[in-house]
mmCIF file of C-alpha atoms in Angstrom:
data_model
loop_
_atom_site.group_PDB
_atom_site.id
_atom_site.type_symbol
_atom_site.label_atom_id
_atom_site.label_comp_id
_atom_site.label_asym_id
_atom_site.label_seq_id
_atom_site.Cartn_x
_atom_site.Cartn_y
_atom_site.Cartn_z
ATOM 1 C CA UNK A 1 32.839 4.944 0.477
ATOM 2 C CA UNK A 2 29.929 3.673 -1.817
ATOM 3 C CA UNK A 3 26.484 3.739 -1.841
ATOM 4 C CA UNK A 4 23.943 1.625 -2.464
ATOM 5 C CA UNK A 5 21.197 3.254 -4.099
ATOM 6 C CA UNK A 6 17.047 1.510 -5.285
ATOM 7 C CA UNK A 7 14.752 3.263 -7.071
ATOM 8 C CA UNK A 8 11.172 1.171 -7.418
ATOM 9 C CA UNK A 9 8.777 3.213 -10.348
ATOM 10 C CA UNK A 10 5.684 1.671 -8.564
ATOM 11 C CA UNK A 11 3.104 -0.410 -10.651
ATOM 12 C CA UNK A 12 0.646 -3.151 -10.337
ATOM 13 C CA UNK A 13 1.133 -4.159 -13.672
ATOM 14 C CA UNK A 14 4.884 -4.563 -14.001
ATOM 15 C CA UNK A 15 6.710 -2.362 -11.156
ATOM 16 C CA UNK A 16 10.104 -1.525 -11.774
ATOM 17 C CA UNK A 17 13.594 -1.539 -9.539
ATOM 18 C CA UNK A 18 17.263 -0.095 -10.216
ATOM 19 C CA UNK A 19 19.869 -0.930 -8.196
ATOM 20 C CA UNK A 20 22.691 1.114 -8.865
ATOM 21 C CA UNK A 21 26.203 2.045 -6.620
ATOM 22 C CA UNK A 22 27.586 5.634 -6.008
ATOM 23 C CA UNK A 23 30.416 7.159 -5.370
ATOM 24 C CA UNK A 24 31.665 10.030 -3.159
ATOM 25 C CA UNK A 25 32.984 11.431 -7.269
ATOM 26 C CA UNK A 26 29.263 10.939 -8.265
ATOM 27 C CA UNK A 27 29.932 7.895 -10.477
ATOM 28 C CA UNK A 28 27.448 5.626 -10.919
ATOM 29 C CA UNK A 29 27.620 1.401 -11.808
ATOM 30 C CA UNK A 30 24.902 -1.185 -12.490
ATOM 31 C CA UNK A 31 23.415 -3.440 -9.239
ATOM 32 C CA UNK A 32 20.688 -4.972 -10.630
ATOM 33 C CA UNK A 33 17.447 -3.492 -12.979
ATOM 34 C CA UNK A 34 14.072 -5.994 -13.556
ATOM 35 C CA UNK A 35 10.198 -5.700 -12.926
ATOM 36 C CA UNK A 36 8.190 -8.067 -10.931
ATOM 37 C CA UNK A 37 5.138 -8.268 -12.550
ATOM 38 C CA UNK A 38 1.137 -9.655 -11.239
ATOM 39 C CA UNK A 39 -1.511 -11.311 -13.768
ATOM 40 C CA UNK A 40 -3.858 -8.327 -14.446
ATOM 41 C CA UNK A 41 -6.646 -10.818 -14.324
ATOM 42 C CA UNK A 42 -5.911 -12.192 -10.443
ATOM 43 C CA UNK A 43 -7.379 -10.314 -7.971
ATOM 44 C CA UNK A 44 -5.820 -7.155 -6.486
ATOM 45 C CA UNK A 45 -4.659 -8.936 -2.567
ATOM 46 C CA UNK A 46 -2.942 -11.550 -4.719
ATOM 47 C CA UNK A 47 -1.272 -8.597 -6.943
ATOM 48 C CA UNK A 48 -0.265 -6.524 -4.418
ATOM 49 C CA UNK A 49 1.512 -10.146 -2.434
ATOM 50 C CA UNK A 50 3.042 -10.709 -5.852
ATOM 51 C CA UNK A 51 4.340 -7.424 -6.190
ATOM 52 C CA UNK A 52 5.183 -7.616 -1.990
ATOM 53 C CA UNK A 53 7.402 -9.819 -1.890
ATOM 54 C CA UNK A 54 9.407 -8.931 -5.202
ATOM 55 C CA UNK A 55 10.022 -5.812 -3.712
ATOM 56 C CA UNK A 56 10.952 -7.134 -0.811
ATOM 57 C CA UNK A 57 13.736 -9.843 -2.007
ATOM 58 C CA UNK A 58 15.055 -7.399 -4.146
ATOM 59 C CA UNK A 59 15.413 -4.981 -1.449
ATOM 60 C CA UNK A 60 16.897 -8.018 1.347
ATOM 61 C CA UNK A 61 18.865 -9.005 -1.541
ATOM 62 C CA UNK A 62 20.883 -6.261 -2.681
ATOM 63 C CA UNK A 63 20.761 -4.024 0.985
ATOM 64 C CA UNK A 64 20.599 -0.243 -0.517
ATOM 65 C CA UNK A 65 20.832 2.294 1.740
ATOM 66 C CA UNK A 66 19.061 4.586 0.502
ATOM 67 C CA UNK A 67 15.619 4.625 -1.661
ATOM 68 C CA UNK A 68 13.742 6.229 -3.962
ATOM 69 C CA UNK A 69 10.392 5.690 -4.905
ATOM 70 C CA UNK A 70 8.573 7.704 -8.068
ATOM 71 C CA UNK A 71 5.841 10.539 -6.655
ATOM 72 C CA UNK A 72 2.508 9.275 -7.852
ATOM 73 C CA UNK A 73 -0.074 11.327 -9.756
ATOM 74 C CA UNK A 74 -3.356 12.045 -10.785
ATOM 75 C CA UNK A 75 -3.828 9.805 -14.017
ATOM 76 C CA UNK A 76 -5.995 10.307 -17.311
ATOM 77 C CA UNK A 77 -7.280 6.157 -15.948
ATOM 78 C CA UNK A 78 -7.940 6.472 -12.293
ATOM 79 C CA UNK A 79 -7.662 2.427 -12.387
ATOM 80 C CA UNK A 80 -3.978 3.078 -12.961
ATOM 81 C CA UNK A 81 -3.838 5.067 -10.473
ATOM 82 C CA UNK A 82 -5.324 3.253 -8.189
ATOM 83 C CA UNK A 83 -2.971 0.382 -8.542
ATOM 84 C CA UNK A 84 0.523 2.813 -8.707
ATOM 85 C CA UNK A 85 -0.722 4.774 -5.117
ATOM 86 C CA UNK A 86 -1.050 0.963 -3.807
ATOM 87 C CA UNK A 87 2.335 -0.234 -4.931
ATOM 88 C CA UNK A 88 4.380 2.819 -3.727
ATOM 89 C CA UNK A 89 2.181 2.397 -0.320
ATOM 90 C CA UNK A 90 3.980 -0.723 0.484
ATOM 91 C CA UNK A 91 7.095 0.339 -1.137
ATOM 92 C CA UNK A 92 7.285 3.187 1.571
ATOM 93 C CA UNK A 93 6.821 0.587 4.208
ATOM 94 C CA UNK A 94 9.532 -1.306 2.844
ATOM 95 C CA UNK A 95 11.636 0.630 3.280
ATOM 96 C CA UNK A 96 10.041 1.764 6.586
ATOM 97 C CA UNK A 97 9.694 -1.208 8.401
ATOM 98 C CA UNK A 98 14.393 -1.380 8.009
ATOM 99 C CA UNK A 99 14.792 1.524 8.304
ATOM 100 C CA UNK A 100 15.949 2.066 4.915
ATOM 101 C CA UNK A 101 15.549 5.973 4.719
ATOM 102 C CA UNK A 102 13.517 7.043 1.290
ATOM 103 C CA UNK A 103 12.380 10.234 -0.829
ATOM 104 C CA UNK A 104 9.435 10.582 -3.351
ATOM 105 C CA UNK A 105 10.772 12.021 -6.509
ATOM 106 C CA UNK A 106 8.901 13.221 -9.029
ATOM 107 C CA UNK A 107 8.844 12.119 -13.096
ATOM 108 C CA UNK A 108 10.245 15.392 -14.254
ATOM 109 C CA UNK A 109 12.590 15.696 -11.375
ATOM 110 C CA UNK A 110 14.034 12.314 -12.615
ATOM 111 C CA UNK A 111 13.775 13.047 -15.983
ATOM 112 C CA UNK A 112 15.574 16.738 -16.098
ATOM 113 C CA UNK A 113 18.373 14.732 -13.024
ATOM 114 C CA UNK A 114 18.713 12.504 -15.790
ATOM 115 C CA UNK A 115 19.308 14.609 -19.411
ATOM 116 C CA UNK A 116 18.740 17.406 -18.386
ATOM 117 C CA UNK A 117 14.924 17.879 -19.644
ATOM 118 C CA UNK A 118 12.075 17.529 -18.321
ATOM 119 C CA UNK A 119 9.650 17.151 -20.729
ATOM 120 C CA UNK A 120 12.427 13.844 -22.030
ATOM 121 C CA UNK A 121 10.719 10.461 -23.170
ATOM 122 C CA UNK A 122 10.992 6.874 -22.228
ATOM 123 C CA UNK A 123 13.573 6.679 -25.168
ATOM 124 C CA UNK A 124 15.660 9.598 -24.033
ATOM 125 C CA UNK A 125 15.608 8.227 -20.659
ATOM 126 C CA UNK A 126 16.817 4.574 -20.993
ATOM 127 C CA UNK A 127 19.909 6.021 -23.744
ATOM 128 C CA UNK A 128 20.513 7.933 -21.150
ATOM 129 C CA UNK A 129 20.538 6.126 -18.555
ATOM 130 C CA UNK A 130 22.476 3.533 -20.309
ATOM 131 C CA UNK A 131 25.755 6.437 -21.176
ATOM 132 C CA UNK A 132 25.368 7.347 -17.296
ATOM 133 C CA UNK A 133 26.004 3.369 -16.359
ATOM 134 C CA UNK A 134 28.165 2.258 -19.539
ATOM 135 C CA UNK A 135 25.532 -0.580 -20.579
ATOM 136 C CA UNK A 136 26.090 -1.845 -23.759
ATOM 137 C CA UNK A 137 22.278 -2.013 -24.663
ATOM 138 C CA UNK A 138 18.894 -0.135 -23.500
ATOM 139 C CA UNK A 139 17.705 -1.075 -19.967
ATOM 140 C CA UNK A 140 14.693 -2.660 -20.818
ATOM 141 C CA UNK A 141 11.483 -2.831 -20.117
ATOM 142 C CA UNK A 142 10.731 1.278 -19.537
ATOM 143 C CA UNK A 143 9.687 0.236 -16.559
ATOM 144 C CA UNK A 144 12.395 -0.837 -15.184
ATOM 145 C CA UNK A 145 15.033 1.997 -17.133
ATOM 146 C CA UNK A 146 12.877 4.754 -14.888
ATOM 147 C CA UNK A 147 13.427 2.501 -11.728
ATOM 148 C CA UNK A 148 17.270 3.169 -12.642
ATOM 149 C CA UNK A 149 17.076 6.823 -13.372
ATOM 150 C CA UNK A 150 14.942 7.143 -10.246
ATOM 151 C CA UNK A 151 18.257 5.947 -8.249
ATOM 152 C CA UNK A 152 20.685 7.977 -10.275
ATOM 153 C CA UNK A 153 19.130 10.366 -9.305
ATOM 154 C CA UNK A 154 18.840 10.704 -6.193
ATOM 155 C CA UNK A 155 22.127 9.337 -5.769
ATOM 156 C CA UNK A 156 23.148 12.792 -7.009
ATOM 157 C CA UNK A 157 21.077 14.539 -4.795
ATOM 158 C CA UNK A 158 22.200 13.545 -1.884
ATOM 159 C CA UNK A 159 18.839 11.933 -0.518
ATOM 160 C CA UNK A 160 15.975 14.028 0.311
ATOM 161 C CA UNK A 161 16.011 13.158 4.147
ATOM 162 C CA UNK A 162 19.849 13.685 4.510
ATOM 163 C CA UNK A 163 18.332 17.226 2.538
ATOM 164 C CA UNK A 164 15.091 17.610 5.163
ATOM 165 C CA UNK A 165 17.036 17.331 7.983
ATOM 166 C CA UNK A 166 18.967 20.619 6.850
ATOM 167 C CA UNK A 167 22.491 19.276 6.560
ATOM 168 C CA UNK A 168 21.965 18.250 10.456
ATOM 169 C CA UNK A 169 24.323 14.843 11.101
ATOM 170 C CA UNK A 170 22.981 14.633 14.529
ATOM 171 C CA UNK A 171 19.122 14.849 13.139
ATOM 172 C CA UNK A 172 20.362 11.813 10.650
ATOM 173 C CA UNK A 173 20.346 8.308 10.303
ATOM 174 C CA UNK A 174 23.732 6.151 9.925
ATOM 175 C CA UNK A 175 23.539 5.930 5.907
ATOM 176 C CA UNK A 176 22.517 9.414 5.748
ATOM 177 C CA UNK A 177 25.567 10.249 7.377
ATOM 178 C CA UNK A 178 28.166 7.800 5.462
ATOM 179 C CA UNK A 179 26.539 9.138 2.699
ATOM 180 C CA UNK A 180 26.838 13.240 3.777
ATOM 181 C CA UNK A 181 30.364 12.670 4.491
ATOM 182 C CA UNK A 182 31.338 11.251 1.395
ATOM 183 C CA UNK A 183 29.513 14.270 0.015
ATOM 184 C CA UNK A 184 31.609 16.424 1.264
ATOM 185 C CA UNK A 185 34.767 14.113 0.648
ATOM 186 C CA UNK A 186 34.400 14.355 -2.445
ATOM 187 C CA UNK A 187 34.244 18.579 -2.703
ATOM 188 C CA UNK A 188 37.662 18.523 -1.550
ATOM 189 C CA UNK B 1 -20.224 -22.144 14.018
ATOM 190 C CA UNK B 2 -19.809 -18.329 14.560
ATOM 191 C CA UNK B 3 -17.633 -16.703 11.865
ATOM 192 C CA UNK B 4 -15.152 -13.759 12.428
ATOM 193 C CA UNK B 5 -15.394 -10.798 9.994
ATOM 194 C CA UNK B 6 -12.970 -7.712 10.002
ATOM 195 C CA UNK B 7 -14.000 -4.805 8.828
ATOM 196 C CA UNK B 8 -11.477 -1.804 7.168
ATOM 197 C CA UNK B 9 -12.013 1.783 6.196
ATOM 198 C CA UNK B 10 -8.306 3.010 5.138
ATOM 199 C CA UNK B 11 -7.023 6.585 5.991
ATOM 200 C CA UNK B 12 -4.035 7.379 6.817
ATOM 201 C CA UNK B 13 -4.485 9.919 10.161
ATOM 202 C CA UNK B 14 -7.511 7.539 11.337
ATOM 203 C CA UNK B 15 -7.879 4.206 9.765
ATOM 204 C CA UNK B 16 -11.230 2.494 11.197
ATOM 205 C CA UNK B 17 -11.139 -1.376 12.707
ATOM 206 C CA UNK B 18 -14.578 -3.259 13.112
ATOM 207 C CA UNK B 19 -14.566 -6.924 14.252
ATOM 208 C CA UNK B 20 -17.851 -8.829 14.909
ATOM 209 C CA UNK B 21 -18.761 -12.379 14.889
ATOM 210 C CA UNK B 22 -21.734 -13.002 13.127
ATOM 211 C CA UNK B 23 -23.992 -16.057 13.797
ATOM 212 C CA UNK B 24 -25.511 -18.748 11.003
ATOM 213 C CA UNK B 25 -28.384 -16.586 12.276
ATOM 214 C CA UNK B 26 -27.643 -13.449 10.270
ATOM 215 C CA UNK B 27 -26.822 -12.488 14.077
ATOM 216 C CA UNK B 28 -23.756 -9.770 14.943
ATOM 217 C CA UNK B 29 -22.163 -9.851 17.544
ATOM 218 C CA UNK B 30 -19.781 -6.812 18.624
ATOM 219 C CA UNK B 31 -15.551 -8.643 19.180
ATOM 220 C CA UNK B 32 -13.520 -5.335 18.898
ATOM 221 C CA UNK B 33 -14.449 -1.330 17.310
ATOM 222 C CA UNK B 34 -10.735 1.487 16.996
ATOM 223 C CA UNK B 35 -8.975 3.275 14.839
ATOM 224 C CA UNK B 36 -5.248 3.304 14.510
ATOM 225 C CA UNK B 37 -3.867 6.993 13.904
ATOM 226 C CA UNK B 38 -0.429 8.935 12.377
ATOM 227 C CA UNK B 39 0.851 11.882 12.674
ATOM 228 C CA UNK B 40 -0.168 14.050 9.822
ATOM 229 C CA UNK B 41 3.841 16.231 10.433
ATOM 230 C CA UNK B 42 5.243 12.168 10.251
ATOM 231 C CA UNK B 43 6.564 11.972 6.621
ATOM 232 C CA UNK B 44 4.545 9.512 4.680
ATOM 233 C CA UNK B 45 6.656 6.250 5.290
ATOM 234 C CA UNK B 46 6.487 6.095 8.840
ATOM 235 C CA UNK B 47 3.059 7.515 8.896
ATOM 236 C CA UNK B 48 2.119 4.128 6.362
ATOM 237 C CA UNK B 49 4.370 1.890 9.003
ATOM 238 C CA UNK B 50 2.423 2.912 11.681
ATOM 239 C CA UNK B 51 -1.126 2.607 9.947
ATOM 240 C CA UNK B 52 0.355 -0.962 9.089
ATOM 241 C CA UNK B 53 2.193 -2.303 12.398
ATOM 242 C CA UNK B 54 -1.863 -0.848 14.038
ATOM 243 C CA UNK B 55 -3.961 -3.066 11.003
ATOM 244 C CA UNK B 56 -1.411 -6.465 11.527
ATOM 245 C CA UNK B 57 -1.604 -6.165 15.371
ATOM 246 C CA UNK B 58 -5.536 -6.431 15.502
ATOM 247 C CA UNK B 59 -5.245 -8.858 12.460
ATOM 248 C CA UNK B 60 -3.428 -11.243 14.397
ATOM 249 C CA UNK B 61 -4.983 -10.433 17.670
ATOM 250 C CA UNK B 62 -8.378 -11.492 16.734
ATOM 251 C CA UNK B 63 -7.530 -13.751 13.273
ATOM 252 C CA UNK B 64 -10.600 -13.346 11.624
ATOM 253 C CA UNK B 65 -11.948 -15.696 9.090
ATOM 254 C CA UNK B 66 -12.654 -13.321 6.332
ATOM 255 C CA UNK B 67 -12.014 -9.353 6.037
ATOM 256 C CA UNK B 68 -13.610 -6.626 4.048
ATOM 257 C CA UNK B 69 -11.609 -3.218 3.361
ATOM 258 C CA UNK B 70 -13.946 0.104 2.050
ATOM 259 C CA UNK B 71 -13.064 0.614 -1.978
ATOM 260 C CA UNK B 72 -11.723 3.880 -2.328
ATOM 261 C CA UNK B 73 -12.635 6.643 -5.233
ATOM 262 C CA UNK B 74 -11.499 9.260 -6.129
ATOM 263 C CA UNK B 75 -12.589 12.246 -3.645
ATOM 264 C CA UNK B 76 -12.443 15.678 -3.769
ATOM 265 C CA UNK B 77 -8.951 16.402 -2.645
ATOM 266 C CA UNK B 78 -6.422 13.752 -4.450
ATOM 267 C CA UNK B 79 -3.918 14.119 -1.687
ATOM 268 C CA UNK B 80 -6.331 12.125 0.733
ATOM 269 C CA UNK B 81 -7.509 8.905 -1.959
ATOM 270 C CA UNK B 82 -3.411 8.702 -2.331
ATOM 271 C CA UNK B 83 -2.879 7.879 1.428
ATOM 272 C CA UNK B 84 -6.506 6.085 1.522
ATOM 273 C CA UNK B 85 -5.407 4.648 -1.885
ATOM 274 C CA UNK B 86 -1.810 3.610 -0.043
ATOM 275 C CA UNK B 87 -3.348 2.214 3.002
ATOM 276 C CA UNK B 88 -6.224 -0.305 1.485
ATOM 277 C CA UNK B 89 -2.754 -1.511 -0.489
ATOM 278 C CA UNK B 90 -1.642 -2.120 3.074
ATOM 279 C CA UNK B 91 -5.161 -3.600 4.436
ATOM 280 C CA UNK B 92 -5.178 -6.477 1.350
ATOM 281 C CA UNK B 93 -1.681 -6.771 1.472
ATOM 282 C CA UNK B 94 -1.753 -7.407 5.354
ATOM 283 C CA UNK B 95 -5.079 -10.496 4.005
ATOM 284 C CA UNK B 96 -3.211 -12.117 1.346
ATOM 285 C CA UNK B 97 0.003 -12.619 3.649
ATOM 286 C CA UNK B 98 -2.517 -14.372 5.922
ATOM 287 C CA UNK B 99 -4.623 -16.263 3.221
ATOM 288 C CA UNK B 100 -7.581 -14.083 4.651
ATOM 289 C CA UNK B 101 -9.911 -13.699 1.850
ATOM 290 C CA UNK B 102 -10.502 -10.052 1.573
ATOM 291 C CA UNK B 103 -13.485 -8.090 -0.756
ATOM 292 C CA UNK B 104 -13.850 -5.246 -1.563
ATOM 293 C CA UNK B 105 -17.027 -2.930 -0.405
ATOM 294 C CA UNK B 106 -18.258 0.756 -1.667
ATOM 295 C CA UNK B 107 -19.315 2.673 0.807
ATOM 296 C CA UNK B 108 -22.901 2.946 -0.766
ATOM 297 C CA UNK B 109 -23.482 -0.634 -0.807
ATOM 298 C CA UNK B 110 -22.260 -0.382 2.983
ATOM 299 C CA UNK B 111 -24.911 2.259 3.820
ATOM 300 C CA UNK B 112 -27.654 0.485 2.070
ATOM 301 C CA UNK B 113 -26.509 -2.819 3.762
ATOM 302 C CA UNK B 114 -26.828 -1.277 7.648
ATOM 303 C CA UNK B 115 -29.874 1.291 7.325
ATOM 304 C CA UNK B 116 -31.741 0.358 3.860
ATOM 305 C CA UNK B 117 -30.236 3.695 2.436
ATOM 306 C CA UNK B 118 -27.538 3.976 0.143
ATOM 307 C CA UNK B 119 -26.900 7.661 1.347
ATOM 308 C CA UNK B 120 -27.083 7.038 4.565
ATOM 309 C CA UNK B 121 -25.218 9.966 6.930
ATOM 310 C CA UNK B 122 -22.392 8.832 9.080
ATOM 311 C CA UNK B 123 -24.522 9.385 11.813
ATOM 312 C CA UNK B 124 -27.462 6.767 10.445
ATOM 313 C CA UNK B 125 -24.622 4.405 10.182
ATOM 314 C CA UNK B 126 -23.534 4.475 13.670
ATOM 315 C CA UNK B 127 -27.007 4.341 14.286
ATOM 316 C CA UNK B 128 -28.161 1.325 12.929
ATOM 317 C CA UNK B 129 -24.542 -0.179 13.959
ATOM 318 C CA UNK B 130 -25.287 0.139 17.616
ATOM 319 C CA UNK B 131 -28.884 -1.150 17.326
ATOM 320 C CA UNK B 132 -27.455 -4.489 15.601
ATOM 321 C CA UNK B 133 -24.847 -4.804 17.878
ATOM 322 C CA UNK B 134 -26.996 -3.916 20.740
ATOM 323 C CA UNK B 135 -24.216 -1.264 21.946
ATOM 324 C CA UNK B 136 -25.448 1.283 24.717
ATOM 325 C CA UNK B 137 -23.261 4.212 22.679
ATOM 326 C CA UNK B 138 -22.945 4.866 19.556
ATOM 327 C CA UNK B 139 -19.550 3.793 18.138
ATOM 328 C CA UNK B 140 -16.985 6.518 17.789
ATOM 329 C CA UNK B 141 -15.217 7.810 15.739
ATOM 330 C CA UNK B 142 -17.454 7.567 12.702
ATOM 331 C CA UNK B 143 -14.356 5.559 11.120
ATOM 332 C CA UNK B 144 -14.764 3.247 13.938
ATOM 333 C CA UNK B 145 -18.299 2.608 13.489
ATOM 334 C CA UNK B 146 -17.176 2.883 9.320
ATOM 335 C CA UNK B 147 -15.500 0.367 9.670
ATOM 336 C CA UNK B 148 -17.556 -1.935 12.277
ATOM 337 C CA UNK B 149 -20.152 -1.692 8.827
ATOM 338 C CA UNK B 150 -18.163 -3.126 6.675
ATOM 339 C CA UNK B 151 -17.791 -6.219 7.943
ATOM 340 C CA UNK B 152 -21.148 -6.758 9.145
ATOM 341 C CA UNK B 153 -22.270 -5.976 5.854
ATOM 342 C CA UNK B 154 -19.287 -7.925 4.624
ATOM 343 C CA UNK B 155 -20.554 -10.629 6.768
ATOM 344 C CA UNK B 156 -24.193 -10.151 5.196
ATOM 345 C CA UNK B 157 -23.921 -10.903 2.331
ATOM 346 C CA UNK B 158 -21.826 -13.528 2.582
ATOM 347 C CA UNK B 159 -18.320 -12.505 2.169
ATOM 348 C CA UNK B 160 -17.330 -11.675 -1.812
ATOM 349 C CA UNK B 161 -14.684 -14.387 -2.115
ATOM 350 C CA UNK B 162 -17.062 -17.315 -1.971
ATOM 351 C CA UNK B 163 -19.533 -15.459 -4.260
ATOM 352 C CA UNK B 164 -16.589 -15.089 -6.951
ATOM 353 C CA UNK B 165 -15.853 -18.730 -7.494
ATOM 354 C CA UNK B 166 -19.540 -19.054 -8.587
ATOM 355 C CA UNK B 167 -20.844 -21.647 -4.801
ATOM 356 C CA UNK B 168 -18.238 -24.305 -5.770
ATOM 357 C CA UNK B 169 -16.618 -25.368 -2.745
ATOM 358 C CA UNK B 170 -13.795 -26.659 -4.450
ATOM 359 C CA UNK B 171 -12.371 -23.584 -5.404
ATOM 360 C CA UNK B 172 -13.157 -21.858 -1.975
ATOM 361 C CA UNK B 173 -10.782 -21.783 0.875
ATOM 362 C CA UNK B 174 -11.518 -23.869 3.944
ATOM 363 C CA UNK B 175 -12.850 -20.682 5.762
ATOM 364 C CA UNK B 176 -14.974 -20.068 2.738
ATOM 365 C CA UNK B 177 -15.684 -23.110 2.670
ATOM 366 C CA UNK B 178 -17.301 -22.594 6.468
ATOM 367 C CA UNK B 179 -19.001 -20.185 5.648
ATOM 368 C CA UNK B 180 -21.158 -21.583 2.463
ATOM 369 C CA UNK B 181 -21.994 -24.262 4.906
ATOM 370 C CA UNK B 182 -23.162 -21.877 7.755
ATOM 371 C CA UNK B 183 -25.359 -20.026 5.353
ATOM 372 C CA UNK B 184 -26.517 -22.765 3.755
ATOM 373 C CA UNK B 185 -27.010 -24.654 7.201
ATOM 374 C CA UNK B 186 -29.291 -22.095 8.615
ATOM 375 C CA UNK B 187 -31.283 -21.764 5.475
ATOM 376 C CA UNK B 188 -32.385 -25.086 6.229
#
């Protein structure tokens, strides 16, 4: 049973989206990657509308079983953090409104899962994402590669909501139960 | 011609909503105020879904001509700022997706417009909002009073998008043109 995971690297100027299919034996294959852009000179509400429409279109086209969104932390540029937080809110809202289980992953957690090193740079992440997915070229731009890394990390870690339910199948969504069953079957 | 303005004081635990009708002579009357709450122990995506649904229901019920959202700044508690920014993103997105013109207003700008003093405390804002709207009691909780103050401030200042268009009617939405015409008529 194949599970599809959509990762979102939230951003107001470039929002990365990556979709992968994951097999019970942890093999992953590429479904889609790209970025939604908005014009920095546009009013904030128009930018959020543009990013939101792009996110929703990707979700509705690829119909993921689970989603992962990068957790936003304080950065040097407060203006950027606000926009990033606003876009992460849209992504989480889009998941919940479609009853798609969604989890937050930190950048260092994702880097560690993909490269084995929590402080890996963008090039290392792109290189490992390309290797894992068997791509001939590095996924560009870095925001899209980050979204793919997020999706892969989330898949390999079994999707946070299932873990949060303590492995109790009765507390899970159908997608989470399917995931758990697939994981267990792959370990036999 | 009466113009209706909906103000949003964004918050994840309590999101204030206030709706007022404004006459060309600047008199304002109360339409609605309240808060949408979400349970702090719920997952973030469920909280955003709950707040988003409440916001959208208020917008669709009261059909404002314009909206105002409090501008989010850095605060002491970074966790609170992130949730506030995410909710402000939902509010801006909800306005843009309905082509309702929306503006951001700073807390000090709102306090100055309502009380004449940019550092007014919550009680002073509630008192002046009650006086301006002719309410027998102070609007509660403070988040709802803040949302009313935001709506009144936005109305009195002529709605930011119209101002941003430099007063050129051809660059305005129908609501903005109506507003401008109403404002000019009131000054004759």
